[in-house]
mmCIF file of C-alpha atoms and ligand atoms in Angstrom:
data_model
loop_
_atom_site.group_PDB
_atom_site.id
_atom_site.type_symbol
_atom_site.label_atom_id
_atom_site.label_comp_id
_atom_site.label_asym_id
_atom_site.label_seq_id
_atom_site.Cartn_x
_atom_site.Cartn_y
_atom_site.Cartn_z
ATOM 1 C CA MET A 1 -28.014 42.654 -37.135
ATOM 2 C CA THR A 2 -27.910 46.220 -36.182
ATOM 3 C CA ALA A 3 -29.483 49.866 -37.845
ATOM 4 C CA THR A 4 -26.642 50.117 -39.544
ATOM 5 C CA ASP A 5 -26.187 46.596 -40.972
ATOM 6 C CA LEU A 6 -29.436 47.203 -43.284
ATOM 7 C CA PRO A 7 -29.515 49.370 -46.324
ATOM 8 C CA PRO A 8 -30.157 53.393 -45.078
ATOM 9 C CA SER A 9 -34.237 53.310 -46.053
ATOM 10 C CA LEU A 10 -34.147 50.316 -43.689
ATOM 11 C CA ILE A 11 -34.247 50.758 -40.056
ATOM 12 C CA SER A 12 -34.494 47.733 -37.955
ATOM 13 C CA THR A 13 -37.643 47.982 -34.908
ATOM 14 C CA LEU A 14 -36.965 46.495 -31.437
ATOM 15 C CA PRO A 15 -36.201 43.067 -31.134
ATOM 16 C CA GLY A 16 -39.068 40.769 -30.294
ATOM 17 C CA ALA A 17 -38.228 39.936 -26.562
ATOM 18 C CA ALA A 18 -39.517 44.199 -25.859
ATOM 19 C CA TYR A 19 -42.623 43.052 -26.107
ATOM 20 C CA THR A 20 -42.846 39.727 -24.869
ATOM 21 C CA ASP A 21 -40.103 39.305 -21.609
ATOM 22 C CA PRO A 22 -41.410 40.463 -18.267
ATOM 23 C CA GLN A 23 -38.689 41.977 -17.140
ATOM 24 C CA ILE A 24 -38.562 44.733 -19.692
ATOM 25 C CA PHE A 25 -42.179 45.150 -18.764
ATOM 26 C CA ALA A 26 -42.112 45.543 -15.636
ATOM 27 C CA ARG A 27 -39.048 47.957 -16.087
ATOM 28 C CA GLU A 28 -41.179 49.955 -18.162
ATOM 29 C CA GLN A 29 -44.232 49.814 -15.513
ATOM 30 C CA GLU A 30 -41.543 51.485 -13.120
ATOM 31 C CA ARG A 31 -39.607 54.137 -15.531
ATOM 32 C CA ILE A 32 -42.551 54.976 -17.310
ATOM 33 C CA PHE A 33 -46.148 54.724 -16.183
ATOM 34 C CA GLU A 34 -45.109 55.131 -12.376
ATOM 35 C CA SER A 35 -42.909 57.693 -13.457
ATOM 36 C CA MET A 36 -45.036 60.222 -16.033
ATOM 37 C CA TRP A 37 -48.016 61.516 -15.846
ATOM 38 C CA PHE A 38 -50.751 59.284 -15.810
ATOM 39 C CA CYS A 39 -53.910 59.856 -17.560
ATOM 40 C CA ALA A 40 -56.479 57.756 -14.947
ATOM 41 C CA VAL A 41 -59.881 58.693 -14.782
ATOM 42 C CA ARG A 42 -62.332 60.739 -16.193
ATOM 43 C CA ALA A 43 -63.211 63.616 -13.745
ATOM 44 C CA ALA A 44 -67.026 64.317 -14.168
ATOM 45 C CA GLU A 45 -67.300 60.212 -13.023
ATOM 46 C CA LEU A 46 -66.060 61.555 -9.873
ATOM 47 C CA ASP A 47 -69.626 63.236 -9.544
ATOM 48 C CA ALA A 48 -70.597 63.532 -5.514
ATOM 49 C CA PRO A 49 -68.029 63.048 -2.073
ATOM 50 C CA GLY A 50 -67.330 59.525 -1.896
ATOM 51 C CA VAL A 51 -67.603 58.371 -5.094
ATOM 52 C CA PHE A 52 -64.145 56.593 -6.195
ATOM 53 C CA ARG A 53 -62.358 54.830 -9.151
ATOM 54 C CA THR A 54 -59.859 51.904 -8.889
ATOM 55 C CA VAL A 55 -57.157 52.003 -11.662
ATOM 56 C CA GLN A 56 -54.000 50.147 -12.496
ATOM 57 C CA VAL A 57 -50.644 52.678 -13.122
ATOM 58 C CA GLY A 58 -48.328 50.770 -13.442
ATOM 59 C CA ARG A 59 -47.971 48.099 -11.150
ATOM 60 C CA GLU A 60 -49.831 49.796 -8.360
ATOM 61 C CA SER A 61 -53.540 49.842 -8.126
ATOM 62 C CA ALA A 62 -54.574 53.997 -7.048
ATOM 63 C CA LEU A 63 -57.673 55.095 -5.948
ATOM 64 C CA VAL A 64 -58.724 58.393 -6.807
ATOM 65 C CA THR A 65 -61.957 60.355 -5.310
ATOM 66 C CA ARG A 66 -63.829 63.116 -4.416
ATOM 67 C CA SER A 67 -62.988 64.387 -1.038
ATOM 68 C CA ARG A 68 -66.051 66.973 0.687
ATOM 69 C CA ASP A 69 -64.152 69.984 -0.685
ATOM 70 C CA ARG A 70 -65.184 69.012 -4.231
ATOM 71 C CA SER A 71 -61.443 68.181 -4.764
ATOM 72 C CA VAL A 72 -59.949 65.203 -6.755
ATOM 73 C CA LYS A 73 -57.673 62.846 -4.647
ATOM 74 C CA ALA A 74 -55.867 60.380 -5.128
ATOM 75 C CA PHE A 75 -53.978 57.780 -2.555
ATOM 76 C CA LEU A 76 -52.728 54.240 -3.370
ATOM 77 C CA ASN A 77 -54.501 52.075 -2.706
ATOM 78 C CA ILE A 78 -53.516 50.021 0.150
ATOM 79 C CA CYS A 79 -54.299 49.867 3.424
ATOM 80 C CA ARG A 80 -51.074 51.218 5.885
ATOM 81 C CA HIS A 81 -51.589 48.772 8.768
ATOM 82 C CA ARG A 82 -50.684 45.523 7.249
ATOM 83 C CA GLY A 83 -51.547 46.056 3.433
ATOM 84 C CA ALA A 84 -54.596 44.973 2.319
ATOM 85 C CA ARG A 85 -56.048 46.115 -0.875
ATOM 86 C CA LEU A 86 -58.459 48.957 0.305
ATOM 87 C CA CYS A 87 -61.618 49.123 -2.399
ATOM 88 C CA THR A 88 -61.630 46.091 -4.234
ATOM 89 C CA THR A 89 -64.299 47.032 -7.016
ATOM 90 C CA GLU A 90 -63.339 48.956 -9.924
ATOM 91 C CA SER A 91 -65.472 51.875 -9.123
ATOM 92 C CA GLY A 92 -68.577 52.813 -6.236
ATOM 93 C CA GLN A 93 -69.340 55.520 -3.550
ATOM 94 C CA VAL A 94 -68.702 55.198 0.365
ATOM 95 C CA LYS A 95 -70.590 57.860 2.413
ATOM 96 C CA ARG A 96 -67.780 59.087 4.906
ATOM 97 C CA ALA A 97 -64.619 57.261 4.583
ATOM 98 C CA PHE A 98 -62.909 54.024 3.713
ATOM 99 C CA GLN A 99 -62.834 51.565 5.790
ATOM 100 C CA CYS A 100 -60.816 48.531 4.787
ATOM 101 C CA PRO A 101 -62.670 45.038 4.589
ATOM 102 C CA TYR A 102 -59.223 43.476 7.433
ATOM 103 C CA HIS A 103 -59.443 45.324 10.439
ATOM 104 C CA ALA A 104 -61.184 47.870 10.124
ATOM 105 C CA TRP A 105 -59.343 50.775 10.110
ATOM 106 C CA THR A 106 -60.718 53.669 8.198
ATOM 107 C CA TYR A 107 -59.496 56.641 6.245
ATOM 108 C CA GLY A 108 -61.360 59.652 5.449
ATOM 109 C CA LEU A 109 -61.931 61.442 2.249
ATOM 110 C CA ASP A 110 -58.684 63.071 2.453
ATOM 111 C CA GLY A 111 -56.800 59.855 3.117
ATOM 112 C CA LYS A 112 -56.130 60.352 7.197
ATOM 113 C CA LEU A 113 -56.533 57.979 9.159
ATOM 114 C CA VAL A 114 -59.742 58.487 11.309
ATOM 115 C CA ALA A 115 -60.608 55.528 13.021
ATOM 116 C CA ALA A 116 -58.757 52.087 14.223
ATOM 117 C CA PRO A 117 -60.697 49.740 16.344
ATOM 118 C CA ASN A 118 -59.128 48.571 19.840
ATOM 119 C CA LEU A 119 -56.126 50.996 19.823
ATOM 120 C CA THR A 120 -55.775 51.593 23.442
ATOM 121 C CA GLY A 121 -52.904 50.897 25.260
ATOM 122 C CA MET A 122 -50.959 51.884 22.392
ATOM 123 C CA PRO A 123 -48.950 54.893 21.806
ATOM 124 C CA ASP A 124 -50.698 57.434 19.342
ATOM 125 C CA VAL A 125 -50.887 56.638 16.453
ATOM 126 C CA ASP A 126 -50.216 59.766 13.843
ATOM 127 C CA ARG A 127 -53.173 59.636 11.958
ATOM 128 C CA THR A 128 -51.270 61.538 8.637
ATOM 129 C CA THR A 129 -48.397 59.324 9.386
ATOM 130 C CA TYR A 130 -50.438 56.298 9.065
ATOM 131 C CA GLY A 131 -53.047 57.699 6.408
ATOM 132 C CA LEU A 132 -53.005 56.703 2.888
ATOM 133 C CA HIS A 133 -50.021 57.054 0.582
ATOM 134 C CA PRO A 134 -50.753 60.283 -1.529
ATOM 135 C CA VAL A 135 -50.606 60.326 -5.169
ATOM 136 C CA HIS A 136 -50.073 63.620 -7.132
ATOM 137 C CA VAL A 137 -52.894 64.713 -8.797
ATOM 138 C CA ARG A 138 -53.735 67.293 -11.614
ATOM 139 C CA GLU A 139 -57.048 67.795 -13.979
ATOM 140 C CA TRP A 140 -56.947 68.765 -17.736
ATOM 141 C CA LEU A 141 -59.168 67.825 -20.630
ATOM 142 C CA GLY A 142 -61.959 66.905 -17.976
ATOM 143 C CA TYR A 143 -59.422 63.917 -17.213
ATOM 144 C CA VAL A 144 -57.458 63.601 -14.097
ATOM 145 C CA TRP A 145 -53.528 62.576 -14.288
ATOM 146 C CA VAL A 146 -52.170 60.989 -11.511
ATOM 147 C CA CYS A 147 -48.133 60.822 -11.159
ATOM 148 C CA LEU A 148 -46.706 58.150 -8.793
ATOM 149 C CA ALA A 149 -43.571 59.756 -8.352
ATOM 150 C CA GLU A 150 -42.189 61.372 -5.780
ATOM 151 C CA LYS A 151 -41.815 64.577 -7.113
ATOM 152 C CA PRO A 152 -43.510 64.458 -10.686
ATOM 153 C CA PRO A 153 -41.927 66.079 -13.653
ATOM 154 C CA SER A 154 -43.046 69.525 -15.059
ATOM 155 C CA PHE A 155 -47.172 68.992 -15.740
ATOM 156 C CA GLU A 156 -47.408 71.842 -18.531
ATOM 157 C CA GLU A 157 -44.338 70.254 -19.958
ATOM 158 C CA ASP A 158 -44.452 66.889 -19.954
ATOM 159 C CA VAL A 159 -48.727 66.870 -20.732
ATOM 160 C CA VAL A 160 -50.132 70.194 -21.357
ATOM 161 C CA GLY A 161 -46.626 71.087 -24.006
ATOM 162 C CA ALA A 162 -46.670 68.234 -25.570
ATOM 163 C CA ALA A 163 -50.110 67.944 -26.166
ATOM 164 C CA THR A 164 -50.661 71.548 -27.885
ATOM 165 C CA ALA A 165 -47.046 71.612 -29.473
ATOM 166 C CA ARG A 166 -48.766 69.250 -32.277
ATOM 167 C CA LEU A 167 -51.612 71.246 -33.104
ATOM 168 C CA GLY A 168 -48.735 74.230 -33.574
ATOM 169 C CA ASP A 169 -51.062 76.488 -31.917
ATOM 170 C CA PRO A 170 -51.263 75.904 -28.074
ATOM 171 C CA GLU A 171 -54.839 77.631 -27.956
ATOM 172 C CA ALA A 172 -56.543 75.219 -30.739
ATOM 173 C CA ILE A 173 -57.250 72.306 -28.059
ATOM 174 C CA GLY A 174 -59.332 74.740 -25.739
ATOM 175 C CA HIS A 175 -61.575 75.520 -29.252
ATOM 176 C CA TYR A 176 -62.750 71.804 -28.232
ATOM 177 C CA GLN A 177 -63.707 72.553 -25.065
ATOM 178 C CA LEU A 178 -62.911 69.113 -23.599
ATOM 179 C CA ASP A 179 -63.508 69.432 -19.767
ATOM 180 C CA GLU A 180 -67.094 70.843 -20.718
ATOM 181 C CA LEU A 181 -68.097 67.659 -23.312
ATOM 182 C CA ALA A 182 -69.851 64.881 -21.857
ATOM 183 C CA VAL A 183 -68.921 61.280 -22.163
ATOM 184 C CA GLY A 184 -71.160 59.822 -25.024
ATOM 185 C CA ARG A 185 -70.167 56.406 -25.427
ATOM 186 C CA ARG A 186 -67.541 53.978 -23.381
ATOM 187 C CA VAL A 187 -65.924 51.572 -25.464
ATOM 188 C CA ARG A 188 -63.089 49.530 -22.953
ATOM 189 C CA TYR A 189 -60.931 47.248 -25.661
ATOM 190 C CA ASP A 190 -58.997 44.740 -23.552
ATOM 191 C CA VAL A 191 -56.601 43.974 -25.960
ATOM 192 C CA LYS A 192 -53.678 41.108 -26.263
ATOM 193 C CA ALA A 193 -50.912 43.327 -27.464
ATOM 194 C CA ASN A 194 -48.224 44.499 -25.722
ATOM 195 C CA TRP A 195 -48.747 48.678 -25.151
ATOM 196 C CA LYS A 196 -45.691 49.407 -27.853
ATOM 197 C CA LEU A 197 -47.276 47.455 -30.461
ATOM 198 C CA ILE A 198 -50.403 49.433 -30.134
ATOM 199 C CA VAL A 199 -48.438 53.342 -29.915
ATOM 200 C CA GLU A 200 -46.687 51.848 -33.178
ATOM 201 C CA ASN A 201 -49.712 51.233 -35.054
ATOM 202 C CA PHE A 202 -51.121 54.660 -33.654
ATOM 203 C CA MET A 203 -48.118 56.459 -34.453
ATOM 204 C CA GLU A 204 -48.346 54.787 -38.412
ATOM 205 C CA CYS A 205 -51.007 55.468 -41.248
ATOM 206 C CA TYR A 206 -49.247 52.534 -43.294
ATOM 207 C CA HIS A 207 -51.457 50.403 -42.452
ATOM 208 C CA CYS A 208 -54.609 52.419 -42.991
ATOM 209 C CA ALA A 209 -54.857 51.977 -46.866
ATOM 210 C CA THR A 210 -54.925 47.941 -45.963
ATOM 211 C CA ILE A 211 -56.976 47.759 -42.877
ATOM 212 C CA HIS A 212 -59.324 51.118 -42.581
ATOM 213 C CA PRO A 213 -61.404 51.591 -45.571
ATOM 214 C CA GLU A 214 -64.135 53.567 -43.847
ATOM 215 C CA LEU A 215 -61.388 55.543 -42.106
ATOM 216 C CA THR A 216 -59.781 56.068 -45.586
ATOM 217 C CA GLU A 217 -62.716 57.008 -47.272
ATOM 218 C CA MET A 218 -63.538 60.071 -44.915
ATOM 219 C CA LEU A 219 -60.136 61.278 -44.922
ATOM 220 C CA PRO A 220 -58.147 60.433 -48.547
ATOM 221 C CA GLU A 221 -55.337 61.554 -47.360
ATOM 222 C CA PHE A 222 -54.978 58.429 -45.409
ATOM 223 C CA ALA A 223 -54.992 56.393 -47.747
ATOM 224 C CA GLY A 224 -51.289 57.199 -49.135
ATOM 225 C CA GLY A 225 -49.601 56.454 -46.049
ATOM 226 C CA TYR A 226 -47.685 59.071 -45.414
ATOM 227 C CA ALA A 227 -50.393 61.025 -43.046
ATOM 228 C CA ALA A 228 -49.272 59.013 -39.832
ATOM 229 C CA GLN A 229 -52.083 60.323 -36.711
ATOM 230 C CA TYR A 230 -48.531 61.022 -34.946
ATOM 231 C CA TYR A 231 -47.959 63.374 -37.740
ATOM 232 C CA VAL A 232 -51.298 64.806 -38.427
ATOM 233 C CA GLY A 233 -51.080 68.271 -36.297
ATOM 234 C CA HIS A 234 -52.400 70.137 -39.558
ATOM 235 C CA GLY A 235 -55.444 68.284 -39.784
ATOM 236 C CA ALA A 236 -56.785 65.622 -42.644
ATOM 237 C CA GLU A 237 -59.353 66.956 -44.127
ATOM 238 C CA PHE A 238 -62.629 65.148 -44.805
ATOM 239 C CA ALA A 239 -63.438 63.685 -47.997
ATOM 240 C CA GLU A 240 -65.581 65.705 -50.371
ATOM 241 C CA GLU A 241 -68.884 64.457 -50.397
ATOM 242 C CA ALA A 242 -68.434 63.550 -46.536
ATOM 243 C CA GLN A 243 -71.411 66.011 -44.729
ATOM 244 C CA GLY A 244 -69.827 64.486 -40.978
ATOM 245 C CA PHE A 245 -67.468 62.207 -39.043
ATOM 246 C CA THR A 246 -69.739 59.506 -39.492
ATOM 247 C CA VAL A 247 -69.521 55.659 -40.289
ATOM 248 C CA ASP A 248 -71.283 56.541 -43.537
ATOM 249 C CA GLY A 249 -70.603 60.103 -44.508
ATOM 250 C CA SER A 250 -73.558 61.408 -42.963
ATOM 251 C CA PRO A 251 -74.401 64.662 -40.878
ATOM 252 C CA GLY A 252 -72.883 64.552 -37.196
ATOM 253 C CA VAL A 253 -74.203 66.261 -34.614
ATOM 254 C CA THR A 254 -74.288 69.528 -33.004
ATOM 255 C CA ARG A 255 -70.692 70.978 -33.528
ATOM 256 C CA ILE A 256 -68.377 72.009 -30.639
ATOM 257 C CA PRO A 257 -69.260 75.800 -30.976
ATOM 258 C CA GLY A 258 -65.088 76.928 -29.978
ATOM 259 C CA VAL A 259 -64.131 75.596 -33.267
ATOM 260 C CA SER A 260 -62.773 77.753 -35.759
ATOM 261 C CA ALA A 261 -63.393 78.039 -39.098
ATOM 262 C CA GLU A 262 -60.098 76.583 -40.027
ATOM 263 C CA GLN A 263 -60.911 73.446 -37.489
ATOM 264 C CA ASP A 264 -63.744 72.762 -39.431
ATOM 265 C CA ARG A 265 -63.624 69.503 -41.477
ATOM 266 C CA ARG A 266 -60.959 68.597 -40.317
ATOM 267 C CA TYR A 267 -59.311 65.559 -38.300
ATOM 268 C CA TYR A 268 -56.740 66.424 -35.700
ATOM 269 C CA ALA A 269 -54.676 63.441 -33.329
ATOM 270 C CA ILE A 270 -52.163 64.321 -30.754
ATOM 271 C CA THR A 271 -50.487 61.722 -28.877
ATOM 272 C CA VAL A 272 -49.662 62.181 -24.990
ATOM 273 C CA LYS A 273 -46.969 59.620 -23.695
ATOM 274 C CA PRO A 274 -47.046 57.604 -22.624
ATOM 275 C CA GLN A 275 -50.868 56.433 -22.914
ATOM 276 C CA VAL A 276 -53.210 59.189 -24.240
ATOM 277 C CA PHE A 277 -54.229 59.870 -27.476
ATOM 278 C CA VAL A 278 -56.516 62.077 -28.772
ATOM 279 C CA ASN A 279 -58.855 62.371 -31.823
ATOM 280 C CA LEU A 280 -60.732 65.944 -32.242
ATOM 281 C CA VAL A 281 -63.555 66.523 -34.875
ATOM 282 C CA PRO A 282 -65.820 69.072 -35.011
ATOM 283 C CA ASP A 283 -68.123 67.309 -33.443
ATOM 284 C CA HIS A 284 -66.905 65.534 -30.940
ATOM 285 C CA ALA A 285 -63.679 64.270 -29.347
ATOM 286 C CA ILE A 286 -62.268 60.810 -29.256
ATOM 287 C CA VAL A 287 -59.901 60.216 -25.956
ATOM 288 C CA HIS A 288 -58.077 57.103 -25.656
ATOM 289 C CA ARG A 289 -56.211 55.998 -22.523
ATOM 290 C CA MET A 290 -54.112 52.919 -22.563
ATOM 291 C CA TYR A 291 -53.808 50.752 -19.255
ATOM 292 C CA PRO A 292 -50.848 48.155 -19.680
ATOM 293 C CA LEU A 293 -51.833 45.397 -17.444
ATOM 294 C CA ALA A 294 -49.142 42.680 -18.607
ATOM 295 C CA ALA A 295 -46.466 42.429 -21.524
ATOM 296 C CA ASP A 296 -48.862 40.962 -23.636
ATOM 297 C CA ARG A 297 -52.044 42.649 -22.243
ATOM 298 C CA THR A 298 -53.335 46.395 -22.407
ATOM 299 C CA VAL A 299 -56.877 47.557 -21.397
ATOM 300 C CA VAL A 300 -57.447 50.564 -23.477
ATOM 301 C CA GLU A 301 -60.756 52.447 -22.667
ATOM 302 C CA CYS A 302 -61.455 54.689 -24.942
ATOM 303 C CA ASP A 303 -64.626 57.848 -24.771
ATOM 304 C CA TRP A 304 -66.354 59.468 -27.663
ATOM 305 C CA LEU A 305 -67.158 63.079 -26.437
ATOM 306 C CA PHE A 306 -69.671 65.474 -27.502
ATOM 307 C CA LEU A 307 -71.474 68.575 -26.195
ATOM 308 C CA SER A 308 -73.718 67.326 -22.939
ATOM 309 C CA ASP A 309 -76.877 69.065 -24.499
ATOM 310 C CA VAL A 310 -76.332 66.333 -27.339
ATOM 311 C CA VAL A 311 -75.798 63.607 -24.880
ATOM 312 C CA GLU A 312 -78.975 64.580 -22.632
ATOM 313 C CA SER A 313 -80.732 64.874 -25.357
ATOM 314 C CA GLY A 314 -80.289 61.576 -26.320
ATOM 315 C CA ALA A 315 -79.837 62.244 -30.320
ATOM 316 C CA ASP A 316 -78.524 59.093 -31.840
ATOM 317 C CA LEU A 317 -74.514 58.551 -31.577
ATOM 318 C CA ASP A 318 -74.292 55.655 -33.280
ATOM 319 C CA ARG A 319 -73.028 56.696 -36.999
ATOM 320 C CA SER A 320 -70.390 58.757 -35.157
ATOM 321 C CA VAL A 321 -69.018 56.172 -32.900
ATOM 322 C CA GLU A 322 -69.502 53.610 -35.046
ATOM 323 C CA LEU A 323 -66.646 54.834 -37.473
ATOM 324 C CA PHE A 324 -63.764 55.007 -34.841
ATOM 325 C CA HIS A 325 -65.074 52.104 -33.295
ATOM 326 C CA ARG A 326 -64.355 50.326 -36.077
ATOM 327 C CA VAL A 327 -61.027 52.049 -36.694
ATOM 328 C CA ASN A 328 -60.159 50.621 -33.143
ATOM 329 C CA VAL A 329 -61.468 47.364 -33.602
ATOM 330 C CA GLN A 330 -58.880 46.859 -37.227
ATOM 331 C CA ASP A 331 -56.296 48.465 -35.344
ATOM 332 C CA PHE A 332 -56.242 46.067 -32.232
ATOM 333 C CA ASP A 333 -56.697 42.842 -34.187
ATOM 334 C CA ALA A 334 -53.378 44.097 -36.363
ATOM 335 C CA CYS A 335 -51.511 44.153 -33.011
ATOM 336 C CA GLU A 336 -52.977 41.103 -32.065
ATOM 337 C CA ARG A 337 -52.211 39.633 -35.137
ATOM 338 C CA CYS A 338 -48.820 40.988 -34.302
ATOM 339 C CA GLN A 339 -48.259 39.851 -30.610
ATOM 340 C CA PRO A 340 -47.695 36.317 -31.129
ATOM 341 C CA ALA A 341 -45.280 36.287 -33.572
ATOM 342 C CA MET A 342 -43.300 38.284 -31.093
ATOM 343 C CA ASP A 343 -42.028 35.463 -29.537
ATOM 344 C CA SER A 344 -40.726 33.748 -32.888
ATOM 345 C CA ARG A 345 -37.312 33.279 -34.046
ATOM 346 C CA ALA A 346 -37.990 34.904 -36.983
ATOM 347 C CA TYR A 347 -39.058 38.327 -34.893
ATOM 348 C CA ALA A 348 -35.666 37.824 -32.393
ATOM 349 C CA ARG A 349 -34.008 40.633 -34.165
ATOM 350 C CA GLY A 350 -37.021 42.480 -34.872
ATOM 351 C CA GLY A 351 -38.495 43.624 -37.850
ATOM 352 C CA VAL A 352 -37.963 46.540 -39.831
ATOM 353 C CA LEU A 353 -39.561 50.252 -40.454
ATOM 354 C CA VAL A 354 -40.085 51.507 -44.234
ATOM 355 C CA PRO A 355 -39.504 55.314 -44.119
ATOM 356 C CA SER A 356 -43.033 56.541 -43.416
ATOM 357 C CA GLU A 357 -42.850 54.676 -40.600
ATOM 358 C CA HIS A 358 -38.817 55.923 -39.171
ATOM 359 C CA HIS A 359 -40.496 57.948 -37.099
ATOM 360 C CA ILE A 360 -41.540 55.054 -34.723
ATOM 361 C CA GLY A 361 -37.977 54.753 -34.535
ATOM 362 C CA ASP A 362 -37.645 58.059 -32.534
ATOM 363 C CA PHE A 363 -40.120 56.507 -29.856
ATOM 364 C CA HIS A 364 -38.111 53.409 -29.923
ATOM 365 C CA THR A 365 -35.018 55.470 -28.724
ATOM 366 C CA TRP A 366 -37.133 57.302 -26.475
ATOM 367 C CA VAL A 367 -38.643 54.360 -24.633
ATOM 368 C CA ALA A 368 -34.648 52.976 -24.624
ATOM 369 C CA ASP A 369 -33.738 55.785 -22.980
ATOM 370 C CA ARG A 370 -36.353 55.861 -20.298
ATOM 371 C CA LEU A 371 -35.091 52.632 -19.385
ATOM 372 C CA ARG A 372 -31.161 53.455 -19.382
ATOM 373 C CA ASP A 373 -30.033 53.975 -15.753
HETATM 374 FE FE1 LIG B 401 -56.231 47.245 6.695
HETATM 375 FE FE2 LIG B 401 -55.194 45.781 8.757
HETATM 376 S S1 LIG B 401 -54.762 45.635 6.974
HETATM 377 S S2 LIG B 401 -56.811 47.780 8.491
HETATM 378 FE FE1 LIG B 402 -55.083 52.330 -38.000
#
């Protein structure tokens, strides 16, 4: 069956194998996650020279750290001698350098090889040539973005342009001062589902009335199913009786001062391909980053960002966090419910998209184009 065999109001989804086949997943890792800008780490986590985080980017482990000159650097987390993984923990801090646990080759925070035992009698080892393999780095919205491609695509077009186009006004995202906000809460979700199921779910609100009672109460237009998160560039208005974006409609915390009158009492959602979703409300921002680990497994790290004064004051953030935490759990449960069926003969040719989901078809075309030679 092809899209043309279906009535004009319905178009087909990707076939089930697109969500389970390890070869397709490997190609996605190469063509998408290792080729595009990837939002890796909250920059403020790297709060001193030598503090590092390791993150899975496509099939590679990247080591992101702060160097002596306070700039952020990223490398492939692989020793140039015989290939041992350099840092084996997800986060940590080294004093002056990274030392390989195998034969003790030692690399400065700028990636240069600074020492290697027993090299006497060997020709000079070039310290840059045998330094760590560098990875491109940018900072934006308070996050460190990395790109493994030799020649990265334009950050301005692919990341900044894509994110700001969604809000119409290129200045609008700046009002939320994301780079100055502090992480009030972080939850990591280990989702047993293919990353595309998670993206597709984020792109539509056809499911909102069924699975998101708290969210539709807060944002009544979501109950209609057409206000896909992907398409709320105009901002979805809070329910009249809601005092804040909280699980029970109670007042939230101090509003971000830059937020305009037009942005007040509204919820905006932005998708930055391939793995970031940003939600903006007047007193906080919610940033999701996906780390696809296998065809059927994706870790999603979600940060709730508030004014740093609010976080430092120890204000109660629970009701603000609880609303979207519930939404996340509801969404990821739905994705996990679909994942096992992707292997079923019933889904071998995929399913269908109703009119309010048609834009998911554009996402499928985008994926297919990236994978094509
Ligand atoms: Fe790292 Fe030998 S593999 S020093
Ligand atoms: Fe949802």
